[in-house]
Short mmCIF file of C-alpha atoms in Angstrom, two decimals:
data_model
loop_
_atom_site.label_atom_id
_atom_site.label_comp_id
_atom_site.label_asym_id
_atom_site.label_seq_id
_atom_site.Cartn_x
_atom_site.Cartn_y
_atom_site.Cartn_z
CA MET Q 1 -0.04 -3.83 -2.16
CA ALA Q 2 -3.23 -5.56 -1.34
CA ASN Q 3 -5.01 -2.43 -0.27
CA TYR Q 4 -7.96 -2.99 -2.50
CA SER Q 5 -10.30 -5.75 -3.48
CA PRO Q 6 -11.47 -4.53 -6.78
CA TYR Q 7 -14.65 -5.83 -8.43
CA PRO Q 8 -14.27 -8.03 -11.57
CA VAL Q 9 -14.51 -5.34 -14.11
CA ALA Q 10 -12.17 -2.93 -15.76
CA PHE Q 11 -13.37 0.28 -17.53
CA GLN Q 12 -11.79 1.47 -20.71
CA TRP Q 13 -13.53 4.69 -21.53
CA GLY Q 14 -16.71 6.68 -20.47
CA GLU Q 15 -19.11 9.20 -21.84
CA GLY Q 16 -21.51 11.04 -19.70
CA VAL Q 17 -23.18 8.81 -17.12
CA TRP Q 18 -21.92 5.64 -18.92
CA LEU Q 19 -18.77 3.54 -18.58
CA TYR Q 20 -17.74 1.01 -21.01
CA ASP Q 21 -15.55 -2.08 -19.99
CA VAL Q 22 -12.71 -3.69 -21.89
CA ASN Q 23 -15.20 -5.95 -23.69
CA GLY Q 24 -17.27 -2.94 -24.78
CA GLU Q 25 -20.13 -3.67 -22.26
CA ARG Q 26 -21.98 -0.40 -21.10
CA TYR Q 27 -22.66 0.28 -17.45
CA LEU Q 28 -24.83 3.07 -15.95
CA ASP Q 29 -22.64 4.91 -13.28
CA ALA Q 30 -24.65 5.74 -10.09
CA LEU Q 31 -21.69 6.27 -8.01
CA SER Q 32 -19.48 8.98 -9.98
CA GLY Q 33 -16.29 7.52 -8.67
CA ILE Q 34 -17.52 8.02 -5.17
CA ALA Q 35 -18.82 11.47 -5.84
CA VAL Q 36 -15.87 12.65 -7.99
CA CYS Q 37 -17.29 12.77 -11.48
CA GLY Q 38 -20.18 15.06 -10.95
CA LEU Q 39 -20.09 16.08 -14.50
CA GLY Q 40 -19.78 12.40 -15.66
CA HIS Q 41 -17.02 11.02 -17.73
CA ALA Q 42 -15.06 12.64 -20.45
CA HIS Q 43 -16.98 15.90 -20.25
CA PRO Q 44 -16.01 17.83 -23.41
CA ALA Q 45 -15.43 21.21 -21.73
CA VAL Q 46 -13.20 19.61 -18.84
CA ALA Q 47 -11.32 17.39 -21.38
CA GLU Q 48 -10.62 20.30 -23.65
CA ALA Q 49 -9.23 22.34 -20.69
CA ILE Q 50 -6.96 19.61 -19.54
CA SER Q 51 -5.74 18.96 -23.03
CA ASP Q 52 -5.00 22.53 -23.82
CA GLN Q 53 -3.31 23.15 -20.46
CA SER Q 54 -1.26 19.86 -20.74
CA GLY Q 55 0.30 21.45 -23.95
CA LYS Q 56 1.15 24.72 -22.17
CA LEU Q 57 2.30 24.18 -18.58
CA LEU Q 58 1.53 21.44 -15.96
CA HIS Q 59 3.57 22.53 -12.97
CA THR Q 60 5.83 25.25 -11.56
CA SER Q 61 5.49 24.75 -7.77
CA ASN Q 62 4.25 27.47 -5.35
CA LEU Q 63 7.49 29.18 -5.29
CA TYR Q 64 5.94 31.25 -8.12
CA GLN Q 65 2.83 32.96 -8.88
CA ILE Q 66 0.18 30.85 -10.57
CA PRO Q 67 -2.46 32.99 -12.24
CA LEU Q 68 -4.79 30.06 -12.82
CA GLN Q 69 -4.73 29.21 -9.16
CA GLU Q 70 -5.53 32.83 -8.27
CA ALA Q 71 -8.44 32.83 -10.55
CA LEU Q 72 -9.81 29.67 -9.22
CA ALA Q 73 -9.35 31.01 -5.57
CA ALA Q 74 -11.40 34.05 -6.50
CA LYS Q 75 -14.13 32.07 -8.14
CA LEU Q 76 -14.42 29.54 -5.18
CA THR Q 77 -14.27 32.08 -2.35
CA ALA Q 78 -16.85 34.23 -4.00
CA ARG Q 79 -19.14 31.21 -4.48
CA ALA Q 80 -18.63 30.11 -0.91
CA GLY Q 81 -18.69 33.34 0.89
CA MET Q 82 -15.22 32.70 2.19
CA ASP Q 83 -12.08 34.88 2.16
CA LYS Q 84 -8.95 32.74 1.39
CA VAL Q 85 -8.24 29.24 0.21
CA PHE Q 86 -5.20 26.85 0.39
CA PHE Q 87 -4.85 24.30 -2.40
CA CYS Q 88 -3.76 20.73 -2.10
CA ASN Q 89 -4.47 17.39 -3.77
CA SER Q 90 -7.09 15.43 -1.83
CA GLY Q 91 -9.80 15.63 0.81
CA ALA Q 92 -7.56 14.17 3.44
CA GLU Q 93 -4.96 16.78 2.83
CA ALA Q 94 -7.56 19.66 2.92
CA ASN Q 95 -8.72 18.35 6.37
CA GLU Q 96 -5.20 18.08 7.52
CA ALA Q 97 -4.85 21.83 6.75
CA ALA Q 98 -8.11 22.44 8.63
CA ILE Q 99 -6.63 20.56 11.72
CA LYS Q 100 -3.45 22.53 11.65
CA MET Q 101 -5.44 25.79 11.36
CA VAL Q 102 -7.41 24.80 14.43
CA ARG Q 103 -4.17 24.15 16.41
CA LEU Q 104 -2.83 27.57 15.33
CA HIS Q 105 -6.04 28.91 16.47
CA GLY Q 106 -5.82 27.31 19.94
CA HIS Q 107 -2.11 28.29 20.40
CA LYS Q 108 -3.06 31.96 19.61
CA LYS Q 109 -5.41 31.60 22.60
CA ASN Q 110 -2.53 30.25 24.78
CA ILE Q 111 -4.23 26.77 24.97
CA GLU Q 112 -1.50 24.11 25.14
CA THR Q 113 -3.52 21.19 23.89
CA PRO Q 114 -6.31 22.38 21.60
CA LEU Q 115 -9.06 19.92 21.37
CA ILE Q 116 -11.41 19.38 18.25
CA VAL Q 117 -14.84 17.94 18.67
CA VAL Q 118 -15.37 15.32 15.94
CA MET Q 119 -18.37 13.09 15.31
CA GLU Q 120 -19.22 9.36 15.78
CA LYS Q 121 -19.47 7.68 12.25
CA ALA Q 122 -17.51 10.47 10.68
CA PHE Q 123 -15.05 9.95 7.85
CA HIS Q 124 -12.39 12.60 7.11
CA GLY Q 125 -9.56 10.63 5.58
CA ARG Q 126 -6.84 8.08 6.14
CA THR Q 127 -3.68 10.07 7.14
CA MET Q 128 -2.96 9.91 10.76
CA ALA Q 129 -4.65 13.05 11.90
CA THR Q 130 -7.71 12.61 9.69
CA LEU Q 131 -7.87 8.91 10.59
CA THR Q 132 -8.02 9.92 14.32
CA ALA Q 133 -10.80 12.39 13.50
CA THR Q 134 -12.62 9.63 11.65
CA GLY Q 135 -15.27 7.79 13.83
CA ASN Q 136 -14.85 4.29 12.47
CA ASP Q 137 -12.96 1.67 14.55
CA LYS Q 138 -12.63 -0.49 11.58
CA VAL Q 139 -10.40 1.77 9.62
CA GLN Q 140 -8.43 2.88 12.58
CA GLN Q 141 -7.62 -0.72 13.50
CA GLY Q 142 -3.85 -1.49 13.59
CA PHE Q 143 -2.81 2.14 13.47
CA ALA Q 144 -2.41 3.03 17.14
CA PRO Q 145 -1.29 5.14 18.71
CA LEU Q 146 -3.64 7.69 17.16
CA LEU Q 147 -3.16 11.35 17.65
CA PRO Q 148 -4.23 13.32 20.74
CA GLY Q 149 -6.45 16.51 20.46
CA PHE Q 150 -9.79 14.92 19.48
CA ILE Q 151 -12.97 14.21 21.52
CA ARG Q 152 -16.14 12.59 20.05
CA ALA Q 153 -19.77 13.31 20.19
CA PRO Q 154 -22.75 11.66 18.62
CA TYR Q 155 -23.76 13.20 15.26
CA ASN Q 156 -26.94 15.33 15.16
CA ASP Q 157 -26.94 15.74 18.89
CA ILE Q 158 -26.36 19.40 19.87
CA GLY Q 159 -26.81 18.43 23.62
CA ALA Q 160 -23.73 16.34 23.47
CA ILE Q 161 -21.62 19.10 22.19
CA GLU Q 162 -23.05 21.47 24.94
CA ARG Q 163 -22.02 18.92 27.50
CA LEU Q 164 -18.52 18.55 26.06
CA ALA Q 165 -18.29 22.36 26.24
CA ALA Q 166 -19.05 22.31 29.94
CA GLU Q 167 -16.53 19.49 30.69
CA HIS Q 168 -13.49 20.77 28.59
CA GLY Q 169 -12.15 24.26 28.47
CA ASP Q 170 -9.54 23.47 25.75
CA ILE Q 171 -12.06 22.98 22.87
CA CYS Q 172 -11.03 25.10 19.89
CA ALA Q 173 -13.24 23.71 17.11
CA VAL Q 174 -15.97 21.46 15.88
CA LEU Q 175 -15.13 19.36 12.80
CA LEU Q 176 -18.08 17.52 11.03
CA GLU Q 177 -19.69 16.80 7.79
CA PRO Q 178 -22.96 18.59 6.89
CA ILE Q 179 -24.08 15.06 5.75
CA GLN Q 180 -22.23 12.03 6.69
CA GLY Q 181 -21.41 10.12 3.55
CA GLU Q 182 -19.34 7.14 4.43
CA GLY Q 183 -21.31 6.89 7.69
CA GLY Q 184 -24.47 5.95 5.71
CA VAL Q 185 -25.83 9.17 4.12
CA ILE Q 186 -26.84 10.51 7.60
CA ILE Q 187 -28.70 13.79 7.19
CA PRO Q 188 -28.90 15.95 10.37
CA ASP Q 189 -32.13 17.44 11.53
CA PRO Q 190 -33.00 20.99 10.25
CA GLY Q 191 -31.29 23.48 12.57
CA TYR Q 192 -28.47 21.33 13.72
CA LEU Q 193 -25.72 22.96 11.74
CA ALA Q 194 -27.14 26.28 12.71
CA ALA Q 195 -27.04 25.27 16.39
CA VAL Q 196 -23.34 24.12 16.00
CA ARG Q 197 -22.68 27.53 14.41
CA GLY Q 198 -24.15 29.26 17.50
CA LEU Q 199 -22.05 27.20 20.00
CA CYS Q 200 -18.86 28.01 17.93
CA ASP Q 201 -19.80 31.74 18.07
CA GLU Q 202 -20.48 31.56 21.87
CA TYR Q 203 -17.21 29.76 22.72
CA ASP Q 204 -14.79 31.18 20.04
CA TRP Q 205 -14.59 27.82 18.38
CA LEU Q 206 -13.76 27.33 14.64
CA MET Q 207 -16.63 25.65 12.85
CA CYS Q 208 -15.03 23.45 10.25
CA LEU Q 209 -17.09 21.70 7.65
CA ASP Q 210 -15.86 18.67 5.58
CA GLU Q 211 -17.66 19.25 2.33
CA VAL Q 212 -15.32 16.81 0.42
CA GLN Q 213 -18.28 14.66 -0.57
CA THR Q 214 -21.24 17.08 -0.16
CA GLY Q 215 -19.69 20.04 -1.99
CA MET Q 216 -19.80 21.24 -5.55
CA CYS Q 217 -23.74 21.04 -5.99
CA ARG Q 218 -24.07 17.43 -4.90
CA SER Q 219 -26.60 18.27 -2.08
CA GLY Q 220 -28.61 20.71 -4.30
CA GLN Q 221 -26.86 23.67 -3.14
CA TRP Q 222 -23.13 24.66 -4.14
CA PHE Q 223 -22.27 23.75 -0.54
CA ALA Q 224 -24.39 21.77 1.91
CA PHE Q 225 -24.14 24.45 4.58
CA GLN Q 226 -26.01 26.69 2.36
CA HIS Q 227 -29.24 24.83 3.17
CA GLU Q 228 -29.14 26.48 6.61
CA LYS Q 229 -28.08 29.90 5.61
CA ILE Q 230 -24.92 29.82 7.75
CA LEU Q 231 -21.17 30.19 7.08
CA PRO Q 232 -18.45 28.01 8.53
CA ASP Q 233 -15.09 29.43 9.54
CA VAL Q 234 -13.29 26.69 7.59
CA MET Q 235 -14.56 24.38 4.78
CA THR Q 236 -12.66 21.66 3.00
CA LEU Q 237 -13.37 20.60 -0.56
CA ALA Q 238 -11.89 17.84 -3.04
CA LYS Q 239 -13.67 15.01 -5.00
CA ALA Q 240 -15.87 16.83 -7.57
CA LEU Q 241 -13.77 19.91 -7.63
CA GLY Q 242 -11.71 18.51 -10.44
CA ASN Q 243 -14.14 15.96 -11.81
CA GLY Q 244 -11.17 13.27 -11.67
CA VAL Q 245 -8.19 15.47 -11.76
CA PRO Q 246 -6.74 15.40 -7.95
CA VAL Q 247 -7.25 18.78 -6.36
CA GLY Q 248 -8.41 19.70 -2.86
CA ALA Q 249 -9.02 22.92 -1.12
CA CYS Q 250 -9.34 24.34 2.39
CA LEU Q 251 -11.26 27.62 2.58
CA ALA Q 252 -11.46 30.02 5.54
CA ARG Q 253 -12.92 33.36 6.43
CA GLY Q 254 -12.43 35.99 9.09
CA ALA Q 255 -9.69 35.59 11.56
CA ALA Q 256 -9.18 32.00 10.54
CA ALA Q 257 -8.23 33.07 6.94
CA ASP Q 258 -5.01 34.73 8.37
CA LEU Q 259 -3.88 31.76 10.60
CA MET Q 260 -1.63 30.23 7.90
CA GLN Q 261 1.54 32.22 7.06
CA PRO Q 262 4.48 31.65 4.85
CA GLY Q 263 6.06 28.46 6.04
CA SER Q 264 2.94 27.34 8.06
CA HIS Q 265 1.92 24.78 5.53
CA GLY Q 266 2.52 23.90 1.93
CA SER Q 267 2.00 21.43 -0.99
CA THR Q 268 4.31 20.73 -3.90
CA PHE Q 269 1.52 19.97 -6.32
CA GLY Q 270 -1.36 21.81 -4.71
CA GLY Q 271 -3.16 24.26 -7.10
CA ASN Q 272 -0.72 23.61 -10.03
CA PRO Q 273 -1.73 24.99 -13.41
CA LEU Q 274 -3.28 21.71 -14.60
CA ALA Q 275 -5.31 21.13 -11.46
CA ALA Q 276 -6.46 24.87 -11.30
CA ARG Q 277 -7.41 24.86 -15.02
CA ALA Q 278 -9.45 21.72 -14.69
CA ALA Q 279 -11.23 23.02 -11.49
CA LEU Q 280 -12.01 26.29 -13.23
CA ALA Q 281 -13.63 24.43 -16.19
CA VAL Q 282 -15.67 22.22 -13.76
CA MET Q 283 -16.91 25.32 -12.02
CA GLN Q 284 -17.78 26.98 -15.26
CA VAL Q 285 -19.98 24.03 -16.37
CA LEU Q 286 -21.58 23.67 -13.07
CA GLU Q 287 -22.64 27.33 -13.30
CA ASP Q 288 -23.73 27.07 -16.86
CA ILE Q 289 -25.99 24.03 -16.29
CA GLY Q 290 -27.33 25.31 -12.95
CA ALA Q 291 -26.07 22.08 -11.36
CA ASP Q 292 -27.19 23.03 -7.91
CA GLN Q 293 -30.98 23.26 -8.95
CA LYS Q 294 -30.55 20.25 -11.27
CA ALA Q 295 -29.26 18.20 -8.45
CA ALA Q 296 -32.08 19.36 -6.09
CA GLN Q 297 -34.83 18.53 -8.68
CA ALA Q 298 -33.22 15.30 -9.95
CA GLY Q 299 -32.50 14.12 -6.42
CA GLN Q 300 -36.04 14.56 -5.33
CA MET Q 301 -37.38 12.78 -8.22
CA LEU Q 302 -35.16 9.83 -7.55
CA LEU Q 303 -35.89 9.93 -3.82
CA GLU Q 304 -39.72 9.85 -4.44
CA THR Q 305 -39.38 7.08 -7.15
CA LEU Q 306 -37.36 4.97 -4.74
CA ARG Q 307 -39.68 5.34 -1.97
CA GLY Q 308 -42.51 4.42 -4.14
CA ARG Q 309 -40.92 1.28 -5.12
CA LEU Q 310 -39.34 0.22 -1.81
CA ALA Q 311 -40.59 2.19 1.18
CA ASP Q 312 -43.26 -0.30 2.20
CA HIS Q 313 -41.12 -3.44 1.50
CA PRO Q 314 -40.13 -5.56 4.56
CA GLY Q 315 -36.46 -5.13 5.27
CA VAL Q 316 -36.12 -1.50 4.15
CA LYS Q 317 -35.75 0.69 7.16
CA ASP Q 318 -35.26 4.05 5.52
CA ILE Q 319 -34.88 5.79 2.32
CA ARG Q 320 -33.26 9.31 2.53
CA GLY Q 321 -31.40 11.91 0.53
CA LYS Q 322 -30.46 15.40 -0.14
CA GLY Q 323 -29.91 16.37 -3.80
CA LEU Q 324 -28.20 13.56 -5.66
CA MET Q 325 -26.78 11.96 -2.37
CA LEU Q 326 -29.19 9.13 -1.49
CA GLY Q 327 -29.14 6.26 0.94
CA ILE Q 328 -31.39 3.31 1.22
CA GLU Q 329 -30.94 1.54 4.58
CA LEU Q 330 -31.80 -2.04 5.12
CA ASP Q 331 -32.31 -4.10 8.15
CA ARG Q 332 -29.43 -6.38 7.35
CA ASP Q 333 -25.89 -6.10 5.93
CA CYS Q 334 -26.18 -5.93 2.08
CA GLY Q 335 -22.71 -5.74 0.49
CA GLU Q 336 -23.35 -8.35 -1.99
CA LEU Q 337 -25.93 -6.04 -3.66
CA VAL Q 338 -22.96 -4.38 -5.30
CA ASN Q 339 -22.16 -7.39 -7.38
CA MET Q 340 -25.93 -8.02 -8.01
CA ALA Q 341 -26.19 -4.62 -9.50
CA LEU Q 342 -22.99 -5.02 -11.38
CA GLN Q 343 -24.44 -7.95 -13.04
CA LYS Q 344 -27.19 -5.70 -14.33
CA ARG Q 345 -24.68 -3.16 -15.52
CA LEU Q 346 -25.27 -0.57 -12.78
CA LEU Q 347 -22.64 0.83 -10.50
CA ILE Q 348 -23.56 1.37 -6.84
CA ASN Q 349 -22.04 1.39 -3.45
CA VAL Q 350 -22.85 -0.05 0.03
CA THR Q 351 -21.47 1.91 2.98
CA ALA Q 352 -21.74 1.37 6.80
CA GLY Q 353 -22.61 -2.19 6.07
CA ASN Q 354 -26.41 -1.93 5.36
CA VAL Q 355 -26.84 1.35 3.34
CA ILE Q 356 -26.87 1.51 -0.44
CA ARG Q 357 -25.31 4.81 -1.35
CA LEU Q 358 -26.34 6.36 -4.70
CA LEU Q 359 -24.20 9.30 -5.99
CA PRO Q 360 -25.15 9.62 -9.64
CA PRO Q 361 -23.66 12.25 -11.87
CA LEU Q 362 -25.33 15.57 -11.73
CA ILE Q 363 -25.93 15.48 -15.44
CA ALA Q 364 -28.08 12.36 -15.25
CA GLU Q 365 -31.35 12.74 -17.12
CA THR Q 366 -34.81 11.56 -16.12
CA ALA Q 367 -34.61 8.35 -18.05
CA GLN Q 368 -31.18 7.48 -16.68
CA LEU Q 369 -32.53 8.26 -13.10
CA GLN Q 370 -35.60 6.06 -13.69
CA GLN Q 371 -33.22 3.27 -14.79
CA ILE Q 372 -31.27 3.63 -11.58
CA ALA Q 373 -34.33 3.43 -9.64
CA ASP Q 374 -35.84 0.38 -11.47
CA THR Q 375 -32.52 -1.53 -11.27
CA VAL Q 376 -31.94 -0.62 -7.65
CA GLY Q 377 -35.64 -1.52 -6.73
CA GLU Q 378 -35.24 -4.90 -8.53
CA VAL Q 379 -31.96 -6.04 -6.95
CA VAL Q 380 -33.11 -4.91 -3.44
CA VAL Q 381 -36.35 -6.92 -3.61
CA ASP Q 382 -34.59 -9.89 -5.04
CA PHE Q 383 -31.90 -9.64 -2.25
CA LEU Q 384 -34.40 -9.28 0.52
CA GLN Q 385 -36.49 -12.28 -0.76
CA ASP Q 386 -33.36 -14.43 -1.11
CA SER Q 387 -31.98 -13.48 2.29
CA ARG Q 388 -35.20 -14.19 4.12
CA ALA Q 389 -35.43 -17.69 2.28
#
């Protein structure tokens, strides 16, 4: 099916931050498979874990105990300060689980139609519920009727959520990204997440954080909510958790952790031995290399270098980032920059039409980050000069 319009390159193998196409040409990956390959490509420890597990046991289903899944659950909940976790296969599935938990929470409060506050420009997935929660008309187009039970607020506007609270008595949760990735690498003001946490406490709402893109050290902390010293009630993960092996997780704490009971929800593949073994290997490497601190320091260096090259250039509106999650906002649409960078053997992404998104592997070294900055700076300047002409 014509779901995708792939760029004219096919990769045959990878090593660290590098990808090699079918002709042997080498590319620097500044996208990490859209924040998936945080440890780069073919990481030895992850490859060894996958290879070893594939020769032992791939799958049994959740009809039986899975010790590797239990070990991963213990490691994840301890790292996140959460109590329990449900494993699935993707970020959209993790968010579906979170939405179902909110509805269970609402029905326990005798609310017939529980409402979830979601954000403008949000992205939570492409299943029907997560598509409805997503704040992007373009990806919703053609899929009406969308699901009821969602009301929308501007991101980074606590007053808007307070006004919704005054208008709607059936709100049961707020679902948001701690940094909006697909929306253009939008970083909220300091204190915003803490203020949302306060409202959720005041009204007995669940605070649900979609950390599918921000989690697993990407933002300079293991989880982006840790920048504000708060805890959500529900948090979703996927992407970098398996470094390319599909695995998602929905974590919860407190009363929210007990909402799901046998029969409430399930997944055939979720948390199977292969996925759990891969995720355990990923977590171990992230711990061993101090990936949170590494991402914070590398991201700051890359941010300062990009600002030094581009901040004063006409056409560049903003350069922002947290950890190794950076956005360069231009004053015009710039999708063609992806092909321009590809010609220079650099993989980047443009999101929200006019924001260059950089998501380098967390293992990137200084010289590689400098190369990213140099190449991005070069193509942006060329693009802005050509588009003015």
